[in-house]
PDB file of C-alpha atoms in Angstrom:
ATOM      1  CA  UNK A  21       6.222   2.226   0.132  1.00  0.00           C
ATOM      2  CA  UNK A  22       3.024   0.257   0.276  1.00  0.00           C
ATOM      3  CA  UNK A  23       0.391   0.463   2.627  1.00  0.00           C
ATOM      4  CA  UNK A  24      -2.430  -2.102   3.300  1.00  0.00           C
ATOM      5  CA  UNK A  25      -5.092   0.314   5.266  1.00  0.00           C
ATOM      6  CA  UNK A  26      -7.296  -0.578   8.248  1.00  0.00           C
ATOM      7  CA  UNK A  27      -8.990   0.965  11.090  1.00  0.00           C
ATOM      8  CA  UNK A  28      -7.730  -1.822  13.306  1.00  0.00           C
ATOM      9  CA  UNK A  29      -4.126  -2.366  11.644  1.00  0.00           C
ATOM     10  CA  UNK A  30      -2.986  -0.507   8.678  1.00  0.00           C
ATOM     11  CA  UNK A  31       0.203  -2.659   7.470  1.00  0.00           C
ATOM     12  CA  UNK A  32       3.190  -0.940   5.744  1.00  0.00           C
ATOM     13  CA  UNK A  33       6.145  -2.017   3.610  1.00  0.00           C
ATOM     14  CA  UNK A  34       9.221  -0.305   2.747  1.00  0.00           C
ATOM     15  CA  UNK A  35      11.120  -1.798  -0.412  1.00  0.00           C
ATOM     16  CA  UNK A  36      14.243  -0.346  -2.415  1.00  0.00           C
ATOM     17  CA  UNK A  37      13.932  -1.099  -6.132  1.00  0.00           C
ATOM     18  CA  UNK A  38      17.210  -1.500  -8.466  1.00  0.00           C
ATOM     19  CA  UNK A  39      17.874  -2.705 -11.295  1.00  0.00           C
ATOM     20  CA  UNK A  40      17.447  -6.119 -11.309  1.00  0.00           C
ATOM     21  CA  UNK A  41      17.470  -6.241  -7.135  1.00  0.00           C
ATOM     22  CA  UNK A  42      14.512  -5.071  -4.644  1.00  0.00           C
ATOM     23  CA  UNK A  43      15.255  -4.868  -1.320  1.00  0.00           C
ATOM     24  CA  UNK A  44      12.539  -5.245   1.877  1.00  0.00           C
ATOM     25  CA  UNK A  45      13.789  -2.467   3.760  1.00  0.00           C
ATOM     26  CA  UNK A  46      11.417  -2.562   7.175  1.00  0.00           C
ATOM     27  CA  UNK A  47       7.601  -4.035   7.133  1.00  0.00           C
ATOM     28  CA  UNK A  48       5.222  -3.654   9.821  1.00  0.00           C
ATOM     29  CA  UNK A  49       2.297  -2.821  11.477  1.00  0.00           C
ATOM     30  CA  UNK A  50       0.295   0.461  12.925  1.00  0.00           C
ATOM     31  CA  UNK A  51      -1.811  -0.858  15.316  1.00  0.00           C
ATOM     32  CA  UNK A  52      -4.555   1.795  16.663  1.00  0.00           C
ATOM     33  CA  UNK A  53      -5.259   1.714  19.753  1.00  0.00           C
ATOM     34  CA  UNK A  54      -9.138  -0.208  20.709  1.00  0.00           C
ATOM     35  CA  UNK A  55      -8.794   2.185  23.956  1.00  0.00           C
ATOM     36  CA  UNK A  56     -10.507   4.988  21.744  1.00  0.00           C
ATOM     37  CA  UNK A  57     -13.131   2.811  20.839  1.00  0.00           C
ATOM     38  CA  UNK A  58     -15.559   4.197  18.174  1.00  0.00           C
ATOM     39  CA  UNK A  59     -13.500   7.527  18.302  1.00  0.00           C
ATOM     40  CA  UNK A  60     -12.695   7.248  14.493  1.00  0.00           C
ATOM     41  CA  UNK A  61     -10.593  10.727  14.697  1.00  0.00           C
ATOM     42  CA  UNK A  62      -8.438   9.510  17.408  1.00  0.00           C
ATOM     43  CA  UNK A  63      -7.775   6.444  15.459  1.00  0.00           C
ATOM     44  CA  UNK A  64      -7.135   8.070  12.586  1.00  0.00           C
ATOM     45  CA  UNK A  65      -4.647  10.421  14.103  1.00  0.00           C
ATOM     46  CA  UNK A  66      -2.375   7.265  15.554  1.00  0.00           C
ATOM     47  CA  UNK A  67      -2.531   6.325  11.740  1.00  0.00           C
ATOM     48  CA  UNK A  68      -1.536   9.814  10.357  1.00  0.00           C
ATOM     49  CA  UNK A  69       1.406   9.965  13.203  1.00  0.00           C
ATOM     50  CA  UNK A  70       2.961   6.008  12.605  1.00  0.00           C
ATOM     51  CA  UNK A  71       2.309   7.078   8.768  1.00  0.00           C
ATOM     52  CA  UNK A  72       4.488  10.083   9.110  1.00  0.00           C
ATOM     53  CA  UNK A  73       7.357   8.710  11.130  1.00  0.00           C
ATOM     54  CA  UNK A  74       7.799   5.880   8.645  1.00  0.00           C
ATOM     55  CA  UNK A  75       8.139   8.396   5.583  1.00  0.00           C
ATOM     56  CA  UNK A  76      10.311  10.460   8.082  1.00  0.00           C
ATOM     57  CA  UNK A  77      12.787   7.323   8.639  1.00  0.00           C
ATOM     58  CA  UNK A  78      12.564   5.865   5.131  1.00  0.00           C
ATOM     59  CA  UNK A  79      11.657   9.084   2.605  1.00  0.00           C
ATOM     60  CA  UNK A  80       9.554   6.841   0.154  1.00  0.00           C
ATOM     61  CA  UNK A  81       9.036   7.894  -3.955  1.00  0.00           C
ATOM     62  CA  UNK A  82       5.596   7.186  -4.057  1.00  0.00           C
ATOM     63  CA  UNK A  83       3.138   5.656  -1.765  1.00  0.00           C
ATOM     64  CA  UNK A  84       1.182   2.690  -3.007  1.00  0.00           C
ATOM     65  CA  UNK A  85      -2.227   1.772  -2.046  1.00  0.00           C
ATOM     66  CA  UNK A  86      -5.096  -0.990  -3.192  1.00  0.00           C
ATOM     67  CA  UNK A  87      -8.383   1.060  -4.646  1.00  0.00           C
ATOM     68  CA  UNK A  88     -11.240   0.887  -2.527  1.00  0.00           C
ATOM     69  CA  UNK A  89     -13.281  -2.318  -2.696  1.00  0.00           C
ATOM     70  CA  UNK A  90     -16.485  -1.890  -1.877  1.00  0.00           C
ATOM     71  CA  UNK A  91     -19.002  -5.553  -1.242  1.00  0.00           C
ATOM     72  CA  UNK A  92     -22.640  -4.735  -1.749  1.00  0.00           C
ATOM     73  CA  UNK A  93     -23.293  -6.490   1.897  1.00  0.00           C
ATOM     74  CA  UNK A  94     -20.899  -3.919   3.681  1.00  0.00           C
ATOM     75  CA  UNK A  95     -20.937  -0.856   2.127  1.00  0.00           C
ATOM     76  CA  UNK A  96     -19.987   0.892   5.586  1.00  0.00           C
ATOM     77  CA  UNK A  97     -16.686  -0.985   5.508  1.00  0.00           C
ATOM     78  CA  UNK A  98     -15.564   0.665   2.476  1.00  0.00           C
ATOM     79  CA  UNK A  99     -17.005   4.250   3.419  1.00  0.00           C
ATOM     80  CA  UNK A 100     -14.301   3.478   6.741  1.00  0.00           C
ATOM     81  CA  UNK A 101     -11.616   2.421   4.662  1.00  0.00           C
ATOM     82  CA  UNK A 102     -12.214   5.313   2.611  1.00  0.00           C
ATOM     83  CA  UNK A 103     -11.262   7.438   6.084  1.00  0.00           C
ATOM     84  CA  UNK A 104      -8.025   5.875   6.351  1.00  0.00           C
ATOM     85  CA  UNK A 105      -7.258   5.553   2.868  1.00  0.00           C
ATOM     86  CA  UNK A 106      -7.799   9.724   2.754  1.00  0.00           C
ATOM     87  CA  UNK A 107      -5.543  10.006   6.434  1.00  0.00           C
ATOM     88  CA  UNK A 108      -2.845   8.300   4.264  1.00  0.00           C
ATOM     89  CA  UNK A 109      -3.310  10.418   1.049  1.00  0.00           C
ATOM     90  CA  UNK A 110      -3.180  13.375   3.082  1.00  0.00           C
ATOM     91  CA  UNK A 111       0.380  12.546   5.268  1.00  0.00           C
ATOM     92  CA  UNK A 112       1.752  11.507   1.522  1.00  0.00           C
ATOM     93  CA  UNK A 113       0.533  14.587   0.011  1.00  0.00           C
ATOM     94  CA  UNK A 114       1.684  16.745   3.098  1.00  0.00           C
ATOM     95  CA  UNK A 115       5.243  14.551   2.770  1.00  0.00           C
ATOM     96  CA  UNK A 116       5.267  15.741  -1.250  1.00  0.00           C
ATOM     97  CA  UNK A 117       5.403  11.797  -1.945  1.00  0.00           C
ATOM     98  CA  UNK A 118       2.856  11.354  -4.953  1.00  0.00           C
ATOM     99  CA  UNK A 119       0.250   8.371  -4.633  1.00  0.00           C
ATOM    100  CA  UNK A 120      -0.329   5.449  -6.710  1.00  0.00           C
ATOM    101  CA  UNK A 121      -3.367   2.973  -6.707  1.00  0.00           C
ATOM    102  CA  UNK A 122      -4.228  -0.367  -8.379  1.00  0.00           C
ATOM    103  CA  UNK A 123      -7.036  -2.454  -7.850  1.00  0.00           C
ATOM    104  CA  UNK A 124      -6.519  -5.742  -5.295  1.00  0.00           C
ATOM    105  CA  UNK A 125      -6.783  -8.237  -8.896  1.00  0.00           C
ATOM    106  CA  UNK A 126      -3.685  -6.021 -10.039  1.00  0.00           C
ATOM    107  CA  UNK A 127      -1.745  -6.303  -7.313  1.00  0.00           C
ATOM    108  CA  UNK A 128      -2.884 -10.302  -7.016  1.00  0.00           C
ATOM    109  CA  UNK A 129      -2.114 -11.059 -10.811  1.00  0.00           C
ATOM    110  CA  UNK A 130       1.241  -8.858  -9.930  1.00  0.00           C
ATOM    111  CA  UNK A 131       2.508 -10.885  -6.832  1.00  0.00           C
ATOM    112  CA  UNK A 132       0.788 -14.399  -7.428  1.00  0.00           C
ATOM    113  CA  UNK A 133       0.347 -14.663 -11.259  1.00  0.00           C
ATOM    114  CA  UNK A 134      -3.469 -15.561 -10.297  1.00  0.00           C
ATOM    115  CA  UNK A 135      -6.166 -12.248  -9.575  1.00  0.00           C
ATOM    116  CA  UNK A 136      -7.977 -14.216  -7.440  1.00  0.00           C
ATOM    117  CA  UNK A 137      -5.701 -15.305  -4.658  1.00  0.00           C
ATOM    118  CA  UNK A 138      -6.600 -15.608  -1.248  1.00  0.00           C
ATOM    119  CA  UNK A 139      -4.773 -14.005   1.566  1.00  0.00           C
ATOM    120  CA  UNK A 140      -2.191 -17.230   2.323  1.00  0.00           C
ATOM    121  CA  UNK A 141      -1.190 -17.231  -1.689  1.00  0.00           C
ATOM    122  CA  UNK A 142      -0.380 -13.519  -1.430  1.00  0.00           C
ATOM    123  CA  UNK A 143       1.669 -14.242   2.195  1.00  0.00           C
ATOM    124  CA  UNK A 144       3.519 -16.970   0.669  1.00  0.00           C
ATOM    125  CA  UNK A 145       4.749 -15.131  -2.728  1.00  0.00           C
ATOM    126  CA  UNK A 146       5.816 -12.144  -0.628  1.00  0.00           C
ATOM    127  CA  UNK A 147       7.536 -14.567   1.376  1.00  0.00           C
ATOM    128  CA  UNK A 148       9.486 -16.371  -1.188  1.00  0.00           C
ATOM    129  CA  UNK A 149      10.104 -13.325  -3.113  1.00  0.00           C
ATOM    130  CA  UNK A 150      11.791 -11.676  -0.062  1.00  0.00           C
ATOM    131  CA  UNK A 151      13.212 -14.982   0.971  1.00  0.00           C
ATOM    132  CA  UNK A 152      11.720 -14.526   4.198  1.00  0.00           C
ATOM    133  CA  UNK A 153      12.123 -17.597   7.025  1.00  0.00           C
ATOM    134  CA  UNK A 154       8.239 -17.414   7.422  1.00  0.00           C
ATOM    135  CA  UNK A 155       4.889 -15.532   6.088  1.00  0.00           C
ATOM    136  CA  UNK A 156       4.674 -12.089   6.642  1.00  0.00           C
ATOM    137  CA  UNK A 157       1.792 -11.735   9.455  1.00  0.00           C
ATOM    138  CA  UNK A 158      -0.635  -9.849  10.015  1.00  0.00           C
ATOM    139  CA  UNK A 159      -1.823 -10.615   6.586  1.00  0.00           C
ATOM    140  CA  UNK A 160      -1.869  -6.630   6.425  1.00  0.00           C
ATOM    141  CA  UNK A 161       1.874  -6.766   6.085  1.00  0.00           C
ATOM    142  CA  UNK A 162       2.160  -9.114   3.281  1.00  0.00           C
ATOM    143  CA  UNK A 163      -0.333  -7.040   1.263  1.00  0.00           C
ATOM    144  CA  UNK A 164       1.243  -3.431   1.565  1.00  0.00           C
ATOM    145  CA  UNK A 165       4.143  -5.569   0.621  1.00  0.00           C
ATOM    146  CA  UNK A 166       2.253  -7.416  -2.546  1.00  0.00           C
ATOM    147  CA  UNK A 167       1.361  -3.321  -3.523  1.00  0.00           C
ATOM    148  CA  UNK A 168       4.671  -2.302  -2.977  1.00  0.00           C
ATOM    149  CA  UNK A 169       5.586  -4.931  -5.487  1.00  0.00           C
ATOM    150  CA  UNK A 170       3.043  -4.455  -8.092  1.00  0.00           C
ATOM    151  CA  UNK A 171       4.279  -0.383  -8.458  1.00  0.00           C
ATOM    152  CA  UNK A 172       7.601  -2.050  -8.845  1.00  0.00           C
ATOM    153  CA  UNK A 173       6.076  -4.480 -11.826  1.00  0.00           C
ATOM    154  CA  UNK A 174       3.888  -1.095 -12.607  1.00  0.00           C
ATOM    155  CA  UNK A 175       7.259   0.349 -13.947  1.00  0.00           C
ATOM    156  CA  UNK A 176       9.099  -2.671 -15.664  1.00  0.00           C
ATOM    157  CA  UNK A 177       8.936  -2.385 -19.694  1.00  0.00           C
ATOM    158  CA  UNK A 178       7.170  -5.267 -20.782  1.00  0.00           C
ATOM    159  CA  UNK A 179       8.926  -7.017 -23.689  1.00  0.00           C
ATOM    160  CA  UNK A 180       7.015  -4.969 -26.312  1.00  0.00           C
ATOM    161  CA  UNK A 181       8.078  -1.909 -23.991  1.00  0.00           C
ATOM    162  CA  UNK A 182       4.313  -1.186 -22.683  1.00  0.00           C
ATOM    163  CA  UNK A 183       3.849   0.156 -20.215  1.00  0.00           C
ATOM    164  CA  UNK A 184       6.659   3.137 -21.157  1.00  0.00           C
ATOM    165  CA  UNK A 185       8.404   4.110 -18.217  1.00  0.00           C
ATOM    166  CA  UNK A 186       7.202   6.883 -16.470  1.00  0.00           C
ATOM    167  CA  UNK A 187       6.312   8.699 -13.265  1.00  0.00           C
ATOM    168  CA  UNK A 188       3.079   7.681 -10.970  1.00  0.00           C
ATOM    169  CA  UNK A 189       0.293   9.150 -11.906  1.00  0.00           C
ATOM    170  CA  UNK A 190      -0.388  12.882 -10.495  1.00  0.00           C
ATOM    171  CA  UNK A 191      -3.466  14.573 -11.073  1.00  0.00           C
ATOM    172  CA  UNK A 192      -3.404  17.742 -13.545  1.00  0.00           C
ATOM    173  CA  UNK A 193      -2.860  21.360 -11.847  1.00  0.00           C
ATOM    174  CA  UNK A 194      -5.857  23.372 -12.040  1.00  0.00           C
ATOM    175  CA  UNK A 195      -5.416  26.278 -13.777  1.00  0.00           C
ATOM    176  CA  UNK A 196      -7.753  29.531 -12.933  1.00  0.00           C
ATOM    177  CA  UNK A 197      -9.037  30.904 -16.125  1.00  0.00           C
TER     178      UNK A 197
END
């Protein structure tokens, strides 16, 4: 499952991976609600429930999300994403579904074959990958789809066989000494 967060829309896309076949299960978008304003808790609660009865419905393996970019002109809009981007660690971690990351170039090299894509070049991959009639919109969609499909890449031997397969990343247990 990949998830493009926002504090206005947070998009979400729900693949099945197979050998040799990946499937677009359900895409969409959890819209919170302008009525609570500048109440970032409220928000963040409609984000937490649509988050939770997606992973109810679908039961995800992992949860994939972009890393926090920050821009030196707006460094409030990545404290704020950082909120939502915790509200959707949390329902993962509370859902035992372990979280993955990769930075936006990653996921852009992954989907586009170019880091540096704009928003329409990522739409349009996602779209003809899927085979979709039209773009995915919001744009929000077609990125937690383009993450989706870069954990999907993420796990794919290479021809030299790096990466090795394995798990998404988990952090260590702490042990008490």
């Amino acid at each position: 499952m990949g998830v493009d967060p926002g504090l206005n829309a947070t998009g979400y896309g729900v693949v099945e991976c197979r050998p040799g076949d990946v499937r677009l299960l359900e895409a969409g978008v959890i819209r919170l609600p302008r009525s609570h304003g500048d109440n970032l808790p409220a928000r963040l609660e409609t984000l937490f429930d649509g988050l939770r009865e997606v992973m109810a419905e679908f039961h995800p393996q992992a949860m994939c999300l972009e890393e926090v970019y920050t821009h030196r002109d707006y460094p409030r809009t990545s404290v704020l994403m950082g909120h939502a981007r915790g509200v959707i660690c949390l329902a993962a971690r509370l859902a035992s579904i372990p979280v993955v990351s990769f930075p936006a170039k990653r996921v852009k090299q992954s989907v586009t074959g170019n880091g540096n894509a704009s928003k329409t070049q990522v739409q349009r991959a996602v779209q003809n990958f899927f085979s979709l009639a039209c773009a995915p919109h919001p744009p929000d969609v077609a990125d937690a789809l383009a993450v989706a499909m870069c954990f999907r890449d993420s796990r794919r031997p290479s021809a030299n066989g790096w990466p090795p397969k394995r798990g998404p990343h988990r952090a260590p247990r702490r042990t008490r000494p």
